[in-house]
CSV table of C-alpha atoms in Angstrom, one decimal:
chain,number,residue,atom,x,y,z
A,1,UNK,CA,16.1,-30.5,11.1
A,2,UNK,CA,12.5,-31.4,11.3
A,3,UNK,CA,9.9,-28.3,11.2
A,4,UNK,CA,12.9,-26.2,10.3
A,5,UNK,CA,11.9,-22.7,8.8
A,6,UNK,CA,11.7,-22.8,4.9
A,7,UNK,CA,14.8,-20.6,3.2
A,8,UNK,CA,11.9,-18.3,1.2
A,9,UNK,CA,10.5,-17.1,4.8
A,10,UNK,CA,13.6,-15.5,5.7
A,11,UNK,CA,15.2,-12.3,4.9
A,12,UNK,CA,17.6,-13.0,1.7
A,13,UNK,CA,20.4,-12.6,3.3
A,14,UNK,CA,19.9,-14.4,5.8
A,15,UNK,CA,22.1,-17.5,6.9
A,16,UNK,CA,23.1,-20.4,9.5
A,17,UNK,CA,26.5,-20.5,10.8
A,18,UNK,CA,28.7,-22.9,11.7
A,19,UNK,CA,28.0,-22.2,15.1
A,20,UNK,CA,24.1,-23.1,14.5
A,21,UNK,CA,23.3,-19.7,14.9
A,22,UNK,CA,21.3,-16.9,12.3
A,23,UNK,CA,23.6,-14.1,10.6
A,24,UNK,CA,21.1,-11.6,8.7
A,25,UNK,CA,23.0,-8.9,6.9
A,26,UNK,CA,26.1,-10.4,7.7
A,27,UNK,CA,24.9,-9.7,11.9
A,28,UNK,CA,25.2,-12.5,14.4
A,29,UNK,CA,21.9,-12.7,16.4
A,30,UNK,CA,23.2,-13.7,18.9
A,31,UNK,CA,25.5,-10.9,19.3
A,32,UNK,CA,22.6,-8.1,18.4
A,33,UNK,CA,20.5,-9.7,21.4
A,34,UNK,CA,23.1,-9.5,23.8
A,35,UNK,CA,24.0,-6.1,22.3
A,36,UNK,CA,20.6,-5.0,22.3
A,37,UNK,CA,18.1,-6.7,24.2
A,38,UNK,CA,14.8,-8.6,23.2
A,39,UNK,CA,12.2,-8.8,22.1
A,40,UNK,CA,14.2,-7.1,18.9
A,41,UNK,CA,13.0,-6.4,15.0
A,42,UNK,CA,15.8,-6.8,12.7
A,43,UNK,CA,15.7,-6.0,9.2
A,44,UNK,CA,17.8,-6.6,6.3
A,45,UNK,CA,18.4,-3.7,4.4
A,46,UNK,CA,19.3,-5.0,1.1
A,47,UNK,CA,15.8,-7.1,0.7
A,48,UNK,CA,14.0,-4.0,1.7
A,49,UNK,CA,16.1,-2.2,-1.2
A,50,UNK,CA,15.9,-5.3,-3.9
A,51,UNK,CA,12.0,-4.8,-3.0
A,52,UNK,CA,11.9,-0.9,-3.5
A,53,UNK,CA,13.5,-1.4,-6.7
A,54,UNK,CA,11.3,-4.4,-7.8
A,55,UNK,CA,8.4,-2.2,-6.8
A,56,UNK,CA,9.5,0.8,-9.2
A,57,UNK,CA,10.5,-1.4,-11.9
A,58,UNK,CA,7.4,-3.2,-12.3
A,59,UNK,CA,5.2,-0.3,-11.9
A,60,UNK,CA,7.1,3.2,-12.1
A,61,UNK,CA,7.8,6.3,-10.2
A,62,UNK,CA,4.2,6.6,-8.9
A,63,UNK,CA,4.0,3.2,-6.9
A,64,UNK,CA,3.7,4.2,-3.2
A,65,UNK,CA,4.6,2.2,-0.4
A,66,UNK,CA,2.1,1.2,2.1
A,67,UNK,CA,3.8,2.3,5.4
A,68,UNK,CA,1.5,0.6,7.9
A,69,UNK,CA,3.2,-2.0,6.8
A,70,UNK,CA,6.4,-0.8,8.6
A,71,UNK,CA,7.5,2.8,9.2
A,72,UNK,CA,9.9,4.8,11.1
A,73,UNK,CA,12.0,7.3,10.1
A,74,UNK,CA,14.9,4.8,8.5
A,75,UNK,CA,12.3,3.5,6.7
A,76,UNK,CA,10.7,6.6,5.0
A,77,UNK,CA,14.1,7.7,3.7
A,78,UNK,CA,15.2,4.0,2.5
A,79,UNK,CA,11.9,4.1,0.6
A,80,UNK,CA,12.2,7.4,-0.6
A,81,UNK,CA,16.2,7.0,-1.4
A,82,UNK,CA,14.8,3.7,-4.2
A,83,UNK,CA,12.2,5.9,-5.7
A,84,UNK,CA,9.0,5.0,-4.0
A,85,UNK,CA,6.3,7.3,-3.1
A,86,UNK,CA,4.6,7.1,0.6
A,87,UNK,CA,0.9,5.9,1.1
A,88,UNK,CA,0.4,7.5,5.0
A,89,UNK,CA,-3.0,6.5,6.6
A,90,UNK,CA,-3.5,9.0,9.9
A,91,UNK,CA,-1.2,12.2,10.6
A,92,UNK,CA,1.2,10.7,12.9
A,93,UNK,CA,2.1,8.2,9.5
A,94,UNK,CA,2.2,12.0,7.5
A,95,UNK,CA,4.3,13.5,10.2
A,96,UNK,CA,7.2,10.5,10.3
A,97,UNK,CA,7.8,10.6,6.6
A,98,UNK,CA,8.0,14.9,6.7
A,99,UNK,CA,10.1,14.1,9.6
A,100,UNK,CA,12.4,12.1,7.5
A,101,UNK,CA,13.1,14.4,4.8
A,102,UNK,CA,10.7,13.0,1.9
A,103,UNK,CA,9.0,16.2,-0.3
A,104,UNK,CA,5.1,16.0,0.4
A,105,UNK,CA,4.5,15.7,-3.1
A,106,UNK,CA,5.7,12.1,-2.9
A,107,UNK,CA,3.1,11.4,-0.1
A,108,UNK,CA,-0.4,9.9,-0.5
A,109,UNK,CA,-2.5,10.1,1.9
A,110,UNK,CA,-5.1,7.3,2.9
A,111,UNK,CA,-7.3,6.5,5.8
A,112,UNK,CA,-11.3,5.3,5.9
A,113,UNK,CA,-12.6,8.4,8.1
A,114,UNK,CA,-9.4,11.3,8.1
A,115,UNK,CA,-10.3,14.1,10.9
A,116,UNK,CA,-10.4,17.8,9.5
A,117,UNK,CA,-7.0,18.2,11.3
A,118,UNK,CA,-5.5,15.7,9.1
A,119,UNK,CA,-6.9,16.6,5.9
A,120,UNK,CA,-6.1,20.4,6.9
A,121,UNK,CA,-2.2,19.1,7.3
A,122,UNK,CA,-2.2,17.2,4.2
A,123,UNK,CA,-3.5,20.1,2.1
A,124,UNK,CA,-1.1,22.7,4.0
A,125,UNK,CA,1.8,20.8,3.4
A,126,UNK,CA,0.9,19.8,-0.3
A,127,UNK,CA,1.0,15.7,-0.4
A,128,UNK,CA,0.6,14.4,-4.0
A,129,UNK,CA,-2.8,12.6,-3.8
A,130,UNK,CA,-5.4,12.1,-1.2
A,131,UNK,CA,-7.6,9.1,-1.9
A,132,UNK,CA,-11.2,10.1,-1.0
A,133,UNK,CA,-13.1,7.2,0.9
A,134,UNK,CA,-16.4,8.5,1.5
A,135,UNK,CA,-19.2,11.7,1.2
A,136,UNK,CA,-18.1,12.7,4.2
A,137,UNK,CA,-14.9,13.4,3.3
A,138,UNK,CA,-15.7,15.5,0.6
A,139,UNK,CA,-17.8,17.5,3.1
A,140,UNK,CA,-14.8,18.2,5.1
A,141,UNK,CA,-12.8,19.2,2.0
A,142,UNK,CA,-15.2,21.5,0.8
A,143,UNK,CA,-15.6,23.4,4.5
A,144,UNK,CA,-11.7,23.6,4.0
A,145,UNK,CA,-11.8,24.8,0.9
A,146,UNK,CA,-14.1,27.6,2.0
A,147,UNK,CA,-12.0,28.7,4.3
A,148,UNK,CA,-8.0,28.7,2.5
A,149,UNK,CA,-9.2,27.8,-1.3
A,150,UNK,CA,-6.8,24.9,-1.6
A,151,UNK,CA,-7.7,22.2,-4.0
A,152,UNK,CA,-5.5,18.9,-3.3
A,153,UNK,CA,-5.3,16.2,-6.1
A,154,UNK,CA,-7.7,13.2,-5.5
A,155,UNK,CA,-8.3,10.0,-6.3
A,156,UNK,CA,-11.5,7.8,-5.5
A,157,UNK,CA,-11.6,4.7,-3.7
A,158,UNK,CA,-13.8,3.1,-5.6
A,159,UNK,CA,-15.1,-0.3,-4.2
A,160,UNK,CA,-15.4,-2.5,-7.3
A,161,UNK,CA,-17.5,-5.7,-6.2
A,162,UNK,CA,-14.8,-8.4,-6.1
A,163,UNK,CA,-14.7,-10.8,-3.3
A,164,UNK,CA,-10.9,-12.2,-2.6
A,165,UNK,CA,-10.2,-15.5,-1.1
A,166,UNK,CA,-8.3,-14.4,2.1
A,167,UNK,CA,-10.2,-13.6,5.4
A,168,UNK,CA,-13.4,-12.3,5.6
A,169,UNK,CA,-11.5,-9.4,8.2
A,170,UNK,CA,-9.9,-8.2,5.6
A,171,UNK,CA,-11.4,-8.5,2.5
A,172,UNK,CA,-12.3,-4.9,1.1
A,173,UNK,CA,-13.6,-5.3,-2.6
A,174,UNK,CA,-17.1,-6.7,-2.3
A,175,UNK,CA,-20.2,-4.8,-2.6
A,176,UNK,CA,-21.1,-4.9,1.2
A,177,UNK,CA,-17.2,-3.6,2.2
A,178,UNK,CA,-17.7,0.0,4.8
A,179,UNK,CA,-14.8,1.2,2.7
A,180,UNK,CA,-14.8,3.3,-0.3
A,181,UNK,CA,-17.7,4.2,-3.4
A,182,UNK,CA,-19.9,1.0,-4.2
A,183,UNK,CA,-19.7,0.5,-8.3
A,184,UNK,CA,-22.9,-1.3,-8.3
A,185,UNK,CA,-25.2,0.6,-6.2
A,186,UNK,CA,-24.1,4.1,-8.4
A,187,UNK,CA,-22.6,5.7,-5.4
A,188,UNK,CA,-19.4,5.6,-7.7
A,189,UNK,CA,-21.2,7.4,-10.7
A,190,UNK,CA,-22.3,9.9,-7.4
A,191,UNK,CA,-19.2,10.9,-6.3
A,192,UNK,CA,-17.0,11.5,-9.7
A,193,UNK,CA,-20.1,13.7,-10.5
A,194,UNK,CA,-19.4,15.2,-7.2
A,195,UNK,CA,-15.6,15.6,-7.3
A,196,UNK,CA,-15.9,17.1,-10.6
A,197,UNK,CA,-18.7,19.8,-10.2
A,198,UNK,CA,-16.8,20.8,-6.5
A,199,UNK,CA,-14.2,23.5,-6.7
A,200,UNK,CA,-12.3,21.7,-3.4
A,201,UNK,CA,-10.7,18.8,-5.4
A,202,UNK,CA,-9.3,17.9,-8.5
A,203,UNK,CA,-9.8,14.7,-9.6
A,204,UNK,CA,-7.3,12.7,-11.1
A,205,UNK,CA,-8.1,9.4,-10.8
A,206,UNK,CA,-9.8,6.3,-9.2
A,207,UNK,CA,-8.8,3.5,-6.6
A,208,UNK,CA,-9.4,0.3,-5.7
A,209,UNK,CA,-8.5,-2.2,-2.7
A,210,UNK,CA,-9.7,-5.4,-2.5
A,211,UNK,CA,-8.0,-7.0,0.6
A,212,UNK,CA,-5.3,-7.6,2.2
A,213,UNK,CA,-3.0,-11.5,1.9
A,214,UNK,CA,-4.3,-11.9,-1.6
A,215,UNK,CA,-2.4,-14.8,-2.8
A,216,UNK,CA,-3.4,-15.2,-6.2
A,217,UNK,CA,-3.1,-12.7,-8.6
A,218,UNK,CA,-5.8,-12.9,-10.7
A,219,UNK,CA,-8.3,-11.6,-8.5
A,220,UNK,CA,-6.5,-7.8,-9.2
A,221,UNK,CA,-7.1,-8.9,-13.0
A,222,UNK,CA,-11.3,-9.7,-12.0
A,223,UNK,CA,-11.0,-5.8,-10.0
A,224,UNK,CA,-9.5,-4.4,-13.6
A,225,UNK,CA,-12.1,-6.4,-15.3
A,226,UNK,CA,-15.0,-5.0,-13.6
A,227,UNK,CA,-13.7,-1.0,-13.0
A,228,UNK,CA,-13.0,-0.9,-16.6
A,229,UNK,CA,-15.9,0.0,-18.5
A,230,UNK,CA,-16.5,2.5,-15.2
A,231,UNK,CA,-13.0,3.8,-15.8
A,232,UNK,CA,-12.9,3.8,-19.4
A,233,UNK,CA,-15.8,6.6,-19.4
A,234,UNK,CA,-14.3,9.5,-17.2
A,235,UNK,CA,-11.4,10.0,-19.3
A,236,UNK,CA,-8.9,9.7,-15.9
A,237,UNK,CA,-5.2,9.7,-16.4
A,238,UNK,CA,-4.7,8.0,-13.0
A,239,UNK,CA,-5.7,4.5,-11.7
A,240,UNK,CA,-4.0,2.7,-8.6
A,241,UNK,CA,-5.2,-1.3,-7.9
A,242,UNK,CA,-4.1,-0.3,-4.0
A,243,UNK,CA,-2.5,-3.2,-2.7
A,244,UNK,CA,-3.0,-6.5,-0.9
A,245,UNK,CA,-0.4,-8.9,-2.1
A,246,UNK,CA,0.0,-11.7,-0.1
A,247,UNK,CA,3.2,-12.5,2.0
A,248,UNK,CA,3.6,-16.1,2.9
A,249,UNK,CA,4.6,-16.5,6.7
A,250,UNK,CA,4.4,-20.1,7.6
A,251,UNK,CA,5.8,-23.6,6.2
A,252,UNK,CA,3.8,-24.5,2.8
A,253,UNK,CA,2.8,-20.8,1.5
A,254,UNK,CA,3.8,-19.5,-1.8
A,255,UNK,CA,2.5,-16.2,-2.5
A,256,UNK,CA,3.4,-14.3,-6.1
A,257,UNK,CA,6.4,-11.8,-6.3
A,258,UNK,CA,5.3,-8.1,-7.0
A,259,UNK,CA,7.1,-8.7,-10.5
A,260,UNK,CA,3.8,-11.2,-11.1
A,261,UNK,CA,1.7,-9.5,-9.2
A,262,UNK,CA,2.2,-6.3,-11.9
A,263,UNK,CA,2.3,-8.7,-14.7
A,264,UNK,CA,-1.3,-9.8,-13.9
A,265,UNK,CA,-2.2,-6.1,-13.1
A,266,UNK,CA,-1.1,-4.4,-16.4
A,267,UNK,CA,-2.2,-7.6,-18.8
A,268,UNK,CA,-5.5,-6.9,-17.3
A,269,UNK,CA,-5.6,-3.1,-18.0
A,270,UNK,CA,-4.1,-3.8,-21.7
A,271,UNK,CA,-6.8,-6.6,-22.0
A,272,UNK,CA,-9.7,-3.9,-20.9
A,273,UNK,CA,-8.0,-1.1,-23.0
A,274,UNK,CA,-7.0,0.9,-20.0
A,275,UNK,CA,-4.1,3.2,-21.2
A,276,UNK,CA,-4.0,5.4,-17.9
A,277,UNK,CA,-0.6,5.3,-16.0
A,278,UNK,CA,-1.6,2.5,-13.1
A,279,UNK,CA,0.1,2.2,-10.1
A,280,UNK,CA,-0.2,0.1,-6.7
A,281,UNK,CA,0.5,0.1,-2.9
A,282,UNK,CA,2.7,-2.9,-1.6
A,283,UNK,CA,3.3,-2.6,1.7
A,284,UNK,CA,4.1,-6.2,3.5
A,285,UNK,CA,5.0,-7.0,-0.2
A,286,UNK,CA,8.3,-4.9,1.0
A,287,UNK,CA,8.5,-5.4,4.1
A,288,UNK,CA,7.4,-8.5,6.0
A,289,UNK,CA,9.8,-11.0,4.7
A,290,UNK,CA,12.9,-8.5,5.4
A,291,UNK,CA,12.4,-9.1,9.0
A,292,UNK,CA,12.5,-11.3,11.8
A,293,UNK,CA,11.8,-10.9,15.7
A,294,UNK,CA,14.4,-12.3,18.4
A,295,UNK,CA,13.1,-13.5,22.0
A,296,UNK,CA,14.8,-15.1,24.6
């Protein structure tokens, strides 16, 4: 059929019938729209799962998923249920995944400018890592600490100067990105000195995100390349490259698979000498292709 969908967009499971019509999991869409209504998200289970477990084998039991991606409380305990940790960017995100059963300590919690509310939750309920995006935030973490003494784990989002061929709205890595510590202008080498002379964090490691639909690899190898000599000083047993994998959505894409995209990663950090545990944060990587929408 000309301009028909490409089989690699589609949920693996997915199939045409005899009838002409999609099955996805085995589920007639026709049948689910008259069942349920439209418009109607329908994802397959099983390629969310085969992800998950992709994920974990390629980069081990820290590798978080980035929920903004896709979350609801199905979807936090699928994710938890193959081994994943959480990345959660606001408190609602925070509150959905508690709500579904998965232990704080496999939480991370992001977010470019967190309220003292949300940090205060975090640190109450004891996530795993909050990733630090600005001087601010340590400000806020400190009047906390004042006030209950608790001293979360931390990593820093460190903003490592590489620019990434996708769109300019969401392209994160270069030196001019609002987001995170700038490696060149020594607001990095500012806030590890920070984080390690304050009593309101520990720090365990660094971070880096340098966009989002990043379709070729090798631009998480340049971010390795050029946070490596930074890294290699501190001594850090922790270092997450984030995430930013592309997806491809239309007729003609080909993006890598997150097997690649950690084969690139972890050559990089053996190349640079970089013998931390590293980790990463797929998120449509997981998700995106498991799914389609149904309209009428």
């Amino acid at each position: 059929m000309s301009g028909a969908v490409e089989r690699h967009l589609l949920p693996d499971s997915a199939e045409v019938g005899s009838d002409g019509w999609l099955t996805i999991g085995g589920c007639h869409t026709r049948e689910l729209a008259e069942r349920y209504g439209t418009p109607l998200f329908v994802y397959d289970e099983e390629h969310l799962r085969v992800r998950c477990r992709e994920a974990v084998a390629a980069f081990g039991d820290g590798v978080a998923y980035a929920s903004k991606a896709f979350l609801c409380l199905a979807m936090a305990q699928l994710v938890h249920q193959e081994g994943m940790c959480i990345d959660v960017a606001a408190g609602g995100e925070l509150n959905v995944a508690l709500a579904a059963g998965v232990p704080a300590g496999r939480l991370v919690l992001h977010g470019n400018n967190k309220s003292v509310d949300e940090l205060a939750r975090a640190r109450e309920v004891g996530v795993g890592r909050i990733v630090v995006d600005s001087f601010d935030e340590l400000d806020r973490l400190e009047t906390l600490h004042a006030i209950d003494g608790i001293a979360p784990r931390v990593l820093l989002r460190i903003t490592p100067g590489i620019e990434a061929h996708t769109h300019e709205f969401v392209r994160t890595g270069q030196d001019d990105s609002k987001f995170g510590f700038t490696l060149s202008t020594e607001a990095a080498a500012a806030a590890v000195n920070r984080a390690r002379q304050s009593d309101a964090v520990e720090l365990v490691g660094l971070h880096a995100h340098i966009g989002s639909q990043v379709f070729v690899a090798d631009f998480f190898r340049e971010a390795v390349k050029a946070l490596a000599p930074f890294f290699g000083r501190l001594d850090l047993p922790e270092l997450s490259i984030g995430g930013g994998i592309g997806v491809a959505y239309v007729n003609g894409e080909r993006a890598p698979s997150i097997t690649e995209w950690a084969d690139a990663v972890h050559r990089a950090c053996a190349e640079a000498g970089i013998g931390a545990t590293v980790s990463a944060e797929p998120g449509r990587a997981i998700a995106a292709q498991a799914a389609v929408t149904l309209y009428t």
